Amino acid sequence: MLIAGNWKMYKGPAETAEFCLALRDEDLTGVDVVVCPPYVSLAVAVQLLAGTEIAVAAQNVHWEEEGAYTGEISAAMLRELGVYGAIVGHSERRQHFGETDEMVATRARAALAAGLFVIACVGETEEERERGETEEVLRRQISVLEADDNLVVAYEPVWAIGTGKTATPEIAQQAHAFVRSLIDVPVLYGGSVKPDNATQLLAQPDVDGALVGGASLELDSFTAICRAGARIPS
Ligand code: PGA
Protein backbone atom coordinates (compact mmCIF):
# COMPACT_ATOMS: atom_id res chain seq x y z
CA MET A 1 0.00 0.00 0.00
CA LEU A 2 1.43 3.35 -1.08
CA ILE A 3 0.18 6.72 0.15
CA ALA A 4 1.60 9.76 -1.65
CA GLY A 5 0.92 13.35 -0.64
CA ASN A 6 0.83 15.81 -3.53
CA TRP A 7 1.34 19.22 -1.96
CA LYS A 8 0.82 21.11 -5.24
CA MET A 9 1.89 24.77 -4.88
CA TYR A 10 1.71 24.73 -1.08
CA LYS A 11 4.44 24.73 1.59
CA GLY A 12 7.68 26.61 1.03
CA PRO A 13 10.86 25.40 2.76
CA ALA A 14 9.91 26.66 6.24
CA GLU A 15 6.50 24.96 6.30
CA THR A 16 8.00 21.87 4.71
CA ALA A 17 10.61 21.65 7.46
CA GLU A 18 7.95 21.95 10.13
CA PHE A 19 5.80 19.25 8.51
CA CYS A 20 8.68 16.83 7.93
CA LEU A 21 9.98 17.17 11.47
CA ALA A 22 6.55 16.24 12.77
CA LEU A 23 6.02 13.48 10.18
CA ARG A 24 9.22 11.73 11.07
CA ASP A 25 8.01 11.21 14.63
CA GLU A 26 4.86 9.40 13.46
CA ASP A 27 4.59 5.63 13.44
CA LEU A 28 3.80 4.78 9.81
CA THR A 29 4.64 1.09 9.92
CA GLY A 30 3.01 -1.08 7.29
CA VAL A 31 2.57 1.52 4.56
CA ASP A 32 4.88 3.14 1.99
CA VAL A 33 4.71 6.91 2.33
CA VAL A 34 5.84 9.54 -0.19
CA VAL A 35 5.61 13.33 0.05
CA CYS A 36 5.74 15.54 -3.05
CA PRO A 37 6.63 19.12 -2.11
CA PRO A 38 7.19 21.97 -4.59
CA TYR A 39 10.67 22.06 -6.16
CA VAL A 40 12.04 24.71 -3.81
CA SER A 41 11.15 22.59 -0.78
CA LEU A 42 12.59 19.28 -2.01
CA ALA A 43 16.07 19.78 -0.52
CA VAL A 44 14.84 20.42 3.00
CA ALA A 45 12.39 17.49 2.78
CA VAL A 46 15.15 15.13 1.59
CA GLN A 47 17.41 16.34 4.38
CA LEU A 48 14.87 16.03 7.16
CA LEU A 49 13.44 12.68 6.05
CA ALA A 50 16.85 11.08 5.46
CA GLY A 51 17.15 7.91 7.49
CA THR A 52 13.38 7.40 7.58
CA GLU A 53 11.26 5.18 5.35
CA ILE A 54 9.45 8.22 3.96
CA ALA A 55 10.37 9.05 0.38
CA VAL A 56 10.42 12.44 -1.32
CA ALA A 57 9.21 12.96 -4.90
CA ALA A 58 8.88 15.98 -7.19
CA GLN A 59 5.62 17.02 -8.87
CA ASN A 60 7.05 17.06 -12.37
CA VAL A 61 10.30 16.37 -14.23
CA HIS A 62 11.68 17.33 -17.64
CA TRP A 63 12.72 14.80 -20.26
CA GLU A 64 16.14 16.26 -21.12
CA GLU A 65 19.15 15.97 -18.85
CA GLU A 66 19.94 19.66 -19.30
CA GLY A 67 19.39 22.34 -21.91
CA ALA A 68 17.63 25.55 -22.85
CA TYR A 69 14.32 24.78 -21.11
CA THR A 70 13.64 27.78 -18.91
CA GLY A 71 11.74 26.90 -15.79
CA GLU A 72 12.21 23.14 -16.06
CA ILE A 73 14.08 20.67 -13.85
CA SER A 74 15.73 17.43 -15.03
CA ALA A 75 15.70 13.97 -13.53
CA ALA A 76 19.48 14.16 -13.07
CA MET A 77 19.05 17.32 -10.98
CA LEU A 78 16.42 15.64 -8.84
CA ARG A 79 18.67 12.62 -8.38
CA GLU A 80 21.54 14.90 -7.35
CA LEU A 81 19.30 16.30 -4.63
CA GLY A 82 18.50 12.82 -3.34
CA VAL A 83 14.91 12.89 -4.59
CA TYR A 84 13.35 9.45 -5.00
CA GLY A 85 10.73 9.99 -7.66
CA ALA A 86 8.41 12.29 -9.56
CA ILE A 87 4.77 12.68 -10.47
CA VAL A 88 4.13 13.12 -14.20
CA GLY A 89 0.98 14.01 -16.09
CA HIS A 90 -1.04 15.41 -13.21
CA SER A 91 -4.35 16.70 -14.55
CA GLU A 92 -3.49 20.23 -13.42
CA ARG A 93 -0.43 20.08 -15.69
CA ARG A 94 -2.53 18.72 -18.52
CA GLN A 95 -5.22 21.38 -17.96
CA HIS A 96 -3.20 24.51 -17.23
CA PHE A 97 0.13 23.83 -18.92
CA GLY A 98 -0.86 22.03 -22.09
CA GLU A 99 0.75 18.68 -21.28
CA THR A 100 -0.05 16.09 -23.90
CA ASP A 101 0.03 12.32 -23.54
CA GLU A 102 3.28 12.29 -25.51
CA MET A 103 4.92 14.82 -23.19
CA VAL A 104 3.80 12.82 -20.18
CA ALA A 105 5.21 9.64 -21.70
CA THR A 106 8.52 11.34 -22.52
CA ARG A 107 8.80 12.69 -18.99
CA ALA A 108 8.04 9.25 -17.54
CA ARG A 109 10.55 7.49 -19.79
CA ALA A 110 13.36 9.94 -18.99
CA ALA A 111 12.66 9.82 -15.26
CA LEU A 112 12.62 6.02 -15.20
CA ALA A 113 15.82 5.87 -17.25
CA ALA A 114 17.48 8.19 -14.73
CA GLY A 115 16.48 5.87 -11.90
CA LEU A 116 13.54 7.80 -10.50
CA PHE A 117 10.32 6.21 -9.29
CA VAL A 118 7.38 7.58 -11.32
CA ILE A 119 3.73 8.22 -10.49
CA ALA A 120 1.95 8.77 -13.83
CA CYS A 121 -1.51 10.32 -13.51
CA VAL A 122 -4.46 9.52 -15.74
CA GLY A 123 -8.16 10.23 -15.51
CA GLU A 124 -11.21 11.48 -17.34
CA THR A 125 -12.96 14.84 -17.00
CA GLU A 126 -16.60 15.15 -15.96
CA GLU A 127 -17.68 15.77 -19.57
CA GLU A 128 -15.76 12.75 -20.79
CA ARG A 129 -17.41 10.55 -18.16
CA GLU A 130 -20.85 11.93 -19.02
CA ARG A 131 -20.24 11.21 -22.69
CA GLY A 132 -19.32 7.64 -21.80
CA GLU A 133 -15.71 8.13 -22.87
CA THR A 134 -13.96 7.13 -19.65
CA GLU A 135 -12.45 3.92 -20.99
CA GLU A 136 -11.42 5.52 -24.27
CA VAL A 137 -9.62 8.33 -22.41
CA LEU A 138 -7.87 5.93 -20.05
CA ARG A 139 -6.87 3.69 -22.95
CA ARG A 140 -5.37 6.67 -24.79
CA GLN A 141 -3.52 8.00 -21.73
CA ILE A 142 -2.15 4.58 -20.76
CA SER A 143 -1.23 3.52 -24.30
CA VAL A 144 1.86 5.74 -24.25
CA LEU A 145 3.19 4.30 -20.97
CA GLU A 146 5.26 1.16 -20.59
CA ALA A 147 5.14 -1.04 -17.51
CA ASP A 148 8.21 -0.75 -15.33
CA ASP A 149 9.12 -1.88 -11.80
CA ASN A 150 9.49 1.77 -10.83
CA LEU A 151 6.22 2.95 -12.35
CA VAL A 152 2.83 3.30 -10.70
CA VAL A 153 -0.26 4.81 -12.30
CA ALA A 154 -2.55 7.14 -10.35
CA TYR A 155 -6.16 7.06 -11.51
CA GLU A 156 -7.47 10.53 -10.73
CA PRO A 157 -10.88 11.35 -12.19
CA VAL A 158 -10.57 15.08 -12.87
CA TRP A 159 -14.08 15.73 -11.53
CA ALA A 160 -13.01 14.38 -8.14
CA ILE A 161 -9.84 16.46 -7.73
CA GLY A 162 -10.14 19.20 -5.13
CA THR A 163 -13.91 19.11 -5.45
CA GLY A 164 -14.86 17.00 -2.44
CA LYS A 165 -16.67 14.75 -4.96
CA THR A 166 -14.95 11.42 -4.42
CA ALA A 167 -15.49 8.54 -6.79
CA THR A 168 -17.50 5.87 -5.03
CA PRO A 169 -15.45 2.81 -4.15
CA GLU A 170 -17.34 0.97 -6.94
CA ILE A 171 -16.47 3.59 -9.58
CA ALA A 172 -12.87 3.59 -8.44
CA GLN A 173 -12.65 -0.20 -8.48
CA GLN A 174 -14.14 -0.39 -11.96
CA ALA A 175 -11.69 2.16 -13.36
CA HIS A 176 -8.76 0.55 -11.57
CA ALA A 177 -9.61 -2.88 -12.91
CA PHE A 178 -9.75 -1.36 -16.40
CA VAL A 179 -6.38 0.38 -15.96
CA ARG A 180 -4.94 -2.91 -14.70
CA SER A 181 -6.15 -4.67 -17.81
CA LEU A 182 -4.11 -2.18 -19.85
CA ILE A 183 -0.88 -2.01 -17.84
CA ASP A 184 0.51 -4.30 -15.19
CA VAL A 185 1.60 -1.82 -12.51
CA PRO A 186 0.12 -0.79 -9.14
CA VAL A 187 -2.71 1.73 -9.41
CA LEU A 188 -3.27 4.52 -6.87
CA TYR A 189 -6.59 6.34 -6.53
CA GLY A 190 -6.61 10.14 -6.33
CA GLY A 191 -9.39 12.71 -6.00
CA SER A 192 -10.71 14.03 -2.68
CA VAL A 193 -9.29 11.19 -0.60
CA LYS A 194 -9.95 12.06 3.05
CA PRO A 195 -9.57 10.17 6.34
CA ASP A 196 -13.29 9.32 6.32
CA ASN A 197 -13.37 7.74 2.84
CA ALA A 198 -9.83 6.32 2.64
CA THR A 199 -10.55 2.93 4.18
CA GLN A 200 -13.38 2.10 1.79
CA LEU A 201 -11.44 3.22 -1.26
CA LEU A 202 -8.22 1.49 -0.25
CA ALA A 203 -10.06 -1.73 0.52
CA GLN A 204 -11.01 -2.20 -3.15
CA PRO A 205 -9.10 -5.12 -4.67
CA ASP A 206 -7.45 -3.10 -7.46
CA VAL A 207 -6.70 0.01 -5.41
CA ASP A 208 -3.04 -0.17 -4.37
CA GLY A 209 -2.81 3.16 -2.62
CA ALA A 210 -3.74 6.82 -2.86
CA LEU A 211 -2.44 10.08 -4.26
CA VAL A 212 -3.71 12.66 -1.80
CA GLY A 213 -3.87 16.40 -2.46
CA GLY A 214 -5.72 18.65 0.00
CA ALA A 215 -5.77 16.15 2.86
CA SER A 216 -2.00 15.65 2.64
CA LEU A 217 -1.33 19.22 3.74
CA GLU A 218 -2.35 18.67 7.37
CA LEU A 219 -0.34 16.22 9.43
CA ASP A 220 -3.39 14.74 11.16
CA SER A 221 -5.38 14.00 8.03
CA PHE A 222 -2.36 12.74 6.09
CA THR A 223 -1.24 10.37 8.83
CA ALA A 224 -4.85 9.19 9.33
CA ILE A 225 -4.95 8.20 5.65
CA CYS A 226 -1.54 6.51 5.93
CA ARG A 227 -2.76 4.51 8.92
CA ALA A 228 -5.94 3.55 7.08
CA GLY A 229 -3.67 2.18 4.34
CA ALA A 230 -1.53 0.31 6.86
CA ARG A 231 -4.60 -1.48 8.20
CA ILE A 232 -5.63 -2.90 4.81
CA PRO A 233 -4.16 -6.36 4.33
CA SER A 234 -2.09 -6.42 1.14
P1 PGA B 1 -7.28 16.25 -3.90
O1 PGA B 1 -6.12 16.21 -5.02
O2 PGA B 1 -6.99 15.12 -2.94
O3 PGA B 1 -7.14 17.60 -3.26
O4 PGA B 1 -8.56 16.06 -4.60
C1 PGA B 1 -5.61 15.00 -5.51
C2 PGA B 1 -4.55 15.29 -6.53
O5 PGA B 1 -4.65 16.29 -7.24
O6 PGA B 1 -3.57 14.52 -6.66
Coordinates of C-alpha atoms and ligand atoms in Angstrom, one line a residue:
M1 CA 0.0 0.0 0.0
L2 CA 1.4 3.3 -1.1
I3 CA 0.2 6.7 0.2
A4 CA 1.6 9.8 -1.6
G5 CA 0.9 13.4 -0.6
N6 CA 0.8 15.8 -3.5
W7 CA 1.3 19.2 -2.0
K8 CA 0.8 21.1 -5.2
M9 CA 1.9 24.8 -4.9
Y10 CA 1.7 24.7 -1.1
K11 CA 4.4 24.7 1.6
G12 CA 7.7 26.6 1.0
P13 CA 10.9 25.4 2.8
A14 CA 9.9 26.7 6.2
E15 CA 6.5 25.0 6.3
T16 CA 8.0 21.9 4.7
A17 CA 10.6 21.6 7.5
E18 CA 8.0 21.9 10.1
F19 CA 5.8 19.3 8.5
C20 CA 8.7 16.8 7.9
L21 CA 10.0 17.2 11.5
A22 CA 6.6 16.2 12.8
L23 CA 6.0 13.5 10.2
R24 CA 9.2 11.7 11.1
D25 CA 8.0 11.2 14.6
E26 CA 4.9 9.4 13.5
D27 CA 4.6 5.6 13.4
L28 CA 3.8 4.8 9.8
T29 CA 4.6 1.1 9.9
G30 CA 3.0 -1.1 7.3
V31 CA 2.6 1.5 4.6
D32 CA 4.9 3.1 2.0
V33 CA 4.7 6.9 2.3
V34 CA 5.8 9.5 -0.2
V35 CA 5.6 13.3 0.1
C36 CA 5.7 15.5 -3.0
P37 CA 6.6 19.1 -2.1
P38 CA 7.2 22.0 -4.6
Y39 CA 10.7 22.1 -6.2
V40 CA 12.0 24.7 -3.8
S41 CA 11.1 22.6 -0.8
L42 CA 12.6 19.3 -2.0
A43 CA 16.1 19.8 -0.5
V44 CA 14.8 20.4 3.0
A45 CA 12.4 17.5 2.8
V46 CA 15.1 15.1 1.6
Q47 CA 17.4 16.3 4.4
L48 CA 14.9 16.0 7.2
L49 CA 13.4 12.7 6.0
A50 CA 16.9 11.1 5.5
G51 CA 17.2 7.9 7.5
T52 CA 13.4 7.4 7.6
E53 CA 11.3 5.2 5.4
I54 CA 9.4 8.2 4.0
A55 CA 10.4 9.1 0.4
V56 CA 10.4 12.4 -1.3
A57 CA 9.2 13.0 -4.9
A58 CA 8.9 16.0 -7.2
Q59 CA 5.6 17.0 -8.9
N60 CA 7.0 17.1 -12.4
V61 CA 10.3 16.4 -14.2
H62 CA 11.7 17.3 -17.6
W63 CA 12.7 14.8 -20.3
E64 CA 16.1 16.3 -21.1
E65 CA 19.2 16.0 -18.9
E66 CA 19.9 19.7 -19.3
G67 CA 19.4 22.3 -21.9
A68 CA 17.6 25.5 -22.8
Y69 CA 14.3 24.8 -21.1
T70 CA 13.6 27.8 -18.9
G71 CA 11.7 26.9 -15.8
E72 CA 12.2 23.1 -16.1
I73 CA 14.1 20.7 -13.8
S74 CA 15.7 17.4 -15.0
A75 CA 15.7 14.0 -13.5
A76 CA 19.5 14.2 -13.1
M77 CA 19.0 17.3 -11.0
L78 CA 16.4 15.6 -8.8
R79 CA 18.7 12.6 -8.4
E80 CA 21.5 14.9 -7.3
L81 CA 19.3 16.3 -4.6
G82 CA 18.5 12.8 -3.3
V83 CA 14.9 12.9 -4.6
Y84 CA 13.4 9.5 -5.0
G85 CA 10.7 10.0 -7.7
A86 CA 8.4 12.3 -9.6
I87 CA 4.8 12.7 -10.5
V88 CA 4.1 13.1 -14.2
G89 CA 1.0 14.0 -16.1
H90 CA -1.0 15.4 -13.2
S91 CA -4.3 16.7 -14.6
E92 CA -3.5 20.2 -13.4
R93 CA -0.4 20.1 -15.7
R94 CA -2.5 18.7 -18.5
Q95 CA -5.2 21.4 -18.0
H96 CA -3.2 24.5 -17.2
F97 CA 0.1 23.8 -18.9
G98 CA -0.9 22.0 -22.1
E99 CA 0.7 18.7 -21.3
T100 CA 0.0 16.1 -23.9
D101 CA 0.0 12.3 -23.5
E102 CA 3.3 12.3 -25.5
M103 CA 4.9 14.8 -23.2
V104 CA 3.8 12.8 -20.2
A105 CA 5.2 9.6 -21.7
T106 CA 8.5 11.3 -22.5
R107 CA 8.8 12.7 -19.0
A108 CA 8.0 9.3 -17.5
R109 CA 10.5 7.5 -19.8
A110 CA 13.4 9.9 -19.0
A111 CA 12.7 9.8 -15.3
L112 CA 12.6 6.0 -15.2
A113 CA 15.8 5.9 -17.2
A114 CA 17.5 8.2 -14.7
G115 CA 16.5 5.9 -11.9
L116 CA 13.5 7.8 -10.5
F117 CA 10.3 6.2 -9.3
V118 CA 7.4 7.6 -11.3
I119 CA 3.7 8.2 -10.5
A120 CA 2.0 8.8 -13.8
C121 CA -1.5 10.3 -13.5
V122 CA -4.5 9.5 -15.7
G123 CA -8.2 10.2 -15.5
E124 CA -11.2 11.5 -17.3
T125 CA -13.0 14.8 -17.0
E126 CA -16.6 15.1 -16.0
E127 CA -17.7 15.8 -19.6
E128 CA -15.8 12.7 -20.8
R129 CA -17.4 10.6 -18.2
E130 CA -20.9 11.9 -19.0
R131 CA -20.2 11.2 -22.7
G132 CA -19.3 7.6 -21.8
E133 CA -15.7 8.1 -22.9
T134 CA -14.0 7.1 -19.6
E135 CA -12.4 3.9 -21.0
E136 CA -11.4 5.5 -24.3
V137 CA -9.6 8.3 -22.4
L138 CA -7.9 5.9 -20.0
R139 CA -6.9 3.7 -22.9
R140 CA -5.4 6.7 -24.8
Q141 CA -3.5 8.0 -21.7
I142 CA -2.2 4.6 -20.8
S143 CA -1.2 3.5 -24.3
V144 CA 1.9 5.7 -24.2
L145 CA 3.2 4.3 -21.0
E146 CA 5.3 1.2 -20.6
A147 CA 5.1 -1.0 -17.5
D148 CA 8.2 -0.7 -15.3
D149 CA 9.1 -1.9 -11.8
N150 CA 9.5 1.8 -10.8
L151 CA 6.2 3.0 -12.4
V152 CA 2.8 3.3 -10.7
V153 CA -0.3 4.8 -12.3
A154 CA -2.6 7.1 -10.4
Y155 CA -6.2 7.1 -11.5
E156 CA -7.5 10.5 -10.7
P157 CA -10.9 11.4 -12.2
V158 CA -10.6 15.1 -12.9
W159 CA -14.1 15.7 -11.5
A160 CA -13.0 14.4 -8.1
I161 CA -9.8 16.5 -7.7
G162 CA -10.1 19.2 -5.1
T163 CA -13.9 19.1 -5.4
G164 CA -14.9 17.0 -2.4
K165 CA -16.7 14.7 -5.0
T166 CA -15.0 11.4 -4.4
A167 CA -15.5 8.5 -6.8
T168 CA -17.5 5.9 -5.0
P169 CA -15.4 2.8 -4.1
E170 CA -17.3 1.0 -6.9
I171 CA -16.5 3.6 -9.6
A172 CA -12.9 3.6 -8.4
Q173 CA -12.7 -0.2 -8.5
Q174 CA -14.1 -0.4 -12.0
A175 CA -11.7 2.2 -13.4
H176 CA -8.8 0.6 -11.6
A177 CA -9.6 -2.9 -12.9
F178 CA -9.7 -1.4 -16.4
V179 CA -6.4 0.4 -16.0
R180 CA -4.9 -2.9 -14.7
S181 CA -6.2 -4.7 -17.8
L182 CA -4.1 -2.2 -19.9
I183 CA -0.9 -2.0 -17.8
D184 CA 0.5 -4.3 -15.2
V185 CA 1.6 -1.8 -12.5
P186 CA 0.1 -0.8 -9.1
V187 CA -2.7 1.7 -9.4
L188 CA -3.3 4.5 -6.9
Y189 CA -6.6 6.3 -6.5
G190 CA -6.6 10.1 -6.3
G191 CA -9.4 12.7 -6.0
S192 CA -10.7 14.0 -2.7
V193 CA -9.3 11.2 -0.6
K194 CA -9.9 12.1 3.1
P195 CA -9.6 10.2 6.3
D196 CA -13.3 9.3 6.3
N197 CA -13.4 7.7 2.8
A198 CA -9.8 6.3 2.6
T199 CA -10.6 2.9 4.2
Q200 CA -13.4 2.1 1.8
L201 CA -11.4 3.2 -1.3
L202 CA -8.2 1.5 -0.3
A203 CA -10.1 -1.7 0.5
Q204 CA -11.0 -2.2 -3.1
P205 CA -9.1 -5.1 -4.7
D206 CA -7.5 -3.1 -7.5
V207 CA -6.7 0.0 -5.4
D208 CA -3.0 -0.2 -4.4
G209 CA -2.8 3.2 -2.6
A210 CA -3.7 6.8 -2.9
L211 CA -2.4 10.1 -4.3
V212 CA -3.7 12.7 -1.8
G213 CA -3.9 16.4 -2.5
G214 CA -5.7 18.6 0.0
A215 CA -5.8 16.2 2.9
S216 CA -2.0 15.6 2.6
L217 CA -1.3 19.2 3.7
E218 CA -2.3 18.7 7.4
L219 CA -0.3 16.2 9.4
D220 CA -3.4 14.7 11.2
S221 CA -5.4 14.0 8.0
F222 CA -2.4 12.7 6.1
T223 CA -1.2 10.4 8.8
A224 CA -4.8 9.2 9.3
I225 CA -5.0 8.2 5.6
C226 CA -1.5 6.5 5.9
R227 CA -2.8 4.5 8.9
A228 CA -5.9 3.6 7.1
G229 CA -3.7 2.2 4.3
A230 CA -1.5 0.3 6.9
R231 CA -4.6 -1.5 8.2
I232 CA -5.6 -2.9 4.8
P233 CA -4.2 -6.4 4.3
S234 CA -2.1 -6.4 1.1
Ligands
PGA1 P1 -7.3 16.3 -3.9 O1 -6.1 16.2 -5.0 O2 -7.0 15.1 -2.9 O3 -7.1 17.6 -3.3 O4 -8.6 16.1 -4.6 C1 -5.6 15.0 -5.5 C2 -4.5 15.3 -6.5 O5 -4.7 16.3 -7.2 O6 -3.6 14.5 -6.7

